[in-house]
Amino acid sequence: IGNEAFSDCYALESITLPNSVTTVGAKAFQSCIKLESATLSNAMETIPNSMFYECTGLKNITIPESVTTIGVVAFASCEALTSITIPNSVTTVGAQAFHHCTKLESATLSNSMEAIPDYMFYNCAQLKEITIPESVTSIGEYAFYNCASLKNITIGKSVESIGAWAFSAIPQAATII
């Protein structure tokens, strides 16, 4: 599937990518505002940059175990998304991957991730708790900025650096372990 192949298809409500699809181009489904669910191919290794950017109606997505990389801004501004599980096959996540997913309440991170990129969960105002896996050595700038509902934060012992403003604008009552 090529770059921007279905971008701005405003009436598209769901997609199912067969396992014959191995590669999807950048911005393939960007701004498909009525898209509510997506089933991805088990042959995909990469969720490209901006694949679902501004898919404001996206509620359900399962990232297959075949995926190793999630691109920059891949799910940014998916305002209806309430939970995400990043499988352990994923080692790299691009900056702003879930930026402005305002209804995102839960996120389970891969135990293989090496870093939490800049702005990963920026302005995810409903995110309630997060566990940073032991595999993570750095947390980027503004990674959890304005996660106003964040109450429990568990940071793995391997974290060596935390970027500027990474946990700013979160409740003062948050528990950090």
mmCIF file of N, CA, C and O in Angstrom, residues 1 16-24 39-45 64 66:
data_model
loop_
_atom_site.group_PDB
_atom_site.id
_atom_site.type_symbol
_atom_site.label_atom_id
_atom_site.label_comp_id
_atom_site.label_asym_id
_atom_site.label_seq_id
_atom_site.Cartn_x
_atom_site.Cartn_y
_atom_site.Cartn_z
ATOM 1 N N ILE A 1 0.869 -1.165 0.000
ATOM 2 C CA ILE A 1 0.000 0.000 0.000
ATOM 3 C C ILE A 1 0.913 1.224 0.000
ATOM 4 O O ILE A 1 1.793 1.328 0.849
ATOM 5 N N THR A 16 -9.234 -3.937 7.145
ATOM 6 C CA THR A 16 -8.597 -5.214 7.465
ATOM 7 C C THR A 16 -7.536 -5.439 6.406
ATOM 8 O O THR A 16 -7.857 -5.549 5.220
ATOM 9 N N LEU A 17 -6.295 -5.457 6.842
ATOM 10 C CA LEU A 17 -5.194 -5.684 5.911
ATOM 11 C C LEU A 17 -4.846 -7.169 5.936
ATOM 12 O O LEU A 17 -4.474 -7.701 6.981
ATOM 13 N N PRO A 18 -4.966 -7.864 4.788
ATOM 14 C CA PRO A 18 -4.653 -9.294 4.752
ATOM 15 C C PRO A 18 -3.159 -9.521 4.982
ATOM 16 O O PRO A 18 -2.341 -8.617 4.813
ATOM 17 N N ASN A 19 -2.817 -10.747 5.354
ATOM 18 C CA ASN A 19 -1.422 -11.081 5.637
ATOM 19 C C ASN A 19 -0.526 -11.005 4.411
ATOM 20 O O ASN A 19 0.696 -11.047 4.538
ATOM 21 N N SER A 20 -1.098 -10.849 3.234
ATOM 22 C CA SER A 20 -0.296 -10.665 2.028
ATOM 23 C C SER A 20 0.318 -9.257 1.975
ATOM 24 O O SER A 20 1.273 -9.024 1.238
ATOM 25 N N VAL A 21 -0.220 -8.330 2.777
ATOM 26 C CA VAL A 21 0.324 -6.966 2.838
ATOM 27 C C VAL A 21 1.515 -6.960 3.789
ATOM 28 O O VAL A 21 1.378 -7.256 4.973
ATOM 29 N N THR A 22 2.679 -6.633 3.252
ATOM 30 C CA THR A 22 3.886 -6.609 4.077
ATOM 31 C C THR A 22 4.378 -5.197 4.363
ATOM 32 O O THR A 22 5.055 -4.967 5.352
ATOM 33 N N THR A 23 4.022 -4.256 3.476
ATOM 34 C CA THR A 23 4.514 -2.890 3.613
ATOM 35 C C THR A 23 3.383 -1.904 3.375
ATOM 36 O O THR A 23 2.595 -2.051 2.444
ATOM 37 N N VAL A 24 3.345 -0.888 4.230
ATOM 38 C CA VAL A 24 2.363 0.193 4.100
ATOM 39 C C VAL A 24 3.140 1.500 4.084
ATOM 40 O O VAL A 24 4.060 1.691 4.890
ATOM 41 N N THR A 39 -7.579 -3.690 11.525
ATOM 42 C CA THR A 39 -6.904 -4.968 11.738
ATOM 43 C C THR A 39 -5.726 -4.993 10.789
ATOM 44 O O THR A 39 -5.903 -4.889 9.569
ATOM 45 N N LEU A 40 -4.543 -5.096 11.359
ATOM 46 C CA LEU A 40 -3.333 -5.022 10.553
ATOM 47 C C LEU A 40 -2.840 -6.406 10.158
ATOM 48 O O LEU A 40 -3.121 -7.401 10.825
ATOM 49 N N SER A 41 -2.069 -6.446 9.103
ATOM 50 C CA SER A 41 -1.471 -7.683 8.594
ATOM 51 C C SER A 41 -0.463 -8.238 9.592
ATOM 52 O O SER A 41 0.320 -7.482 10.183
ATOM 53 N N ASN A 42 -0.452 -9.543 9.749
ATOM 54 C CA ASN A 42 0.535 -10.197 10.606
ATOM 55 C C ASN A 42 1.896 -10.297 9.924
ATOM 56 O O ASN A 42 2.826 -10.868 10.490
ATOM 57 N N ALA A 43 2.015 -9.758 8.712
ATOM 58 C CA ALA A 43 3.285 -9.765 7.994
ATOM 59 C C ALA A 43 3.985 -8.403 8.047
ATOM 60 O O ALA A 43 5.122 -8.273 7.592
ATOM 61 N N MET A 44 3.325 -7.412 8.610
ATOM 62 C CA MET A 44 3.915 -6.070 8.704
ATOM 63 C C MET A 44 4.989 -6.038 9.777
ATOM 64 O O MET A 44 4.788 -6.542 10.871
ATOM 65 N N GLU A 45 6.116 -5.390 9.464
ATOM 66 C CA GLU A 45 7.172 -5.204 10.453
ATOM 67 C C GLU A 45 7.224 -3.771 10.954
ATOM 68 O O GLU A 45 7.782 -3.512 12.014
ATOM 69 N N PRO A 64 0.130 -6.154 15.625
ATOM 70 C CA PRO A 64 0.560 -7.554 15.566
ATOM 71 C C PRO A 64 1.976 -7.768 16.111
ATOM 72 O O PRO A 64 2.802 -6.849 16.107
ATOM 73 N N SER A 66 4.332 -9.165 14.748
ATOM 74 C CA SER A 66 5.338 -9.053 13.691
ATOM 75 C C SER A 66 5.970 -7.661 13.642
ATOM 76 O O SER A 66 7.057 -7.482 13.104
#
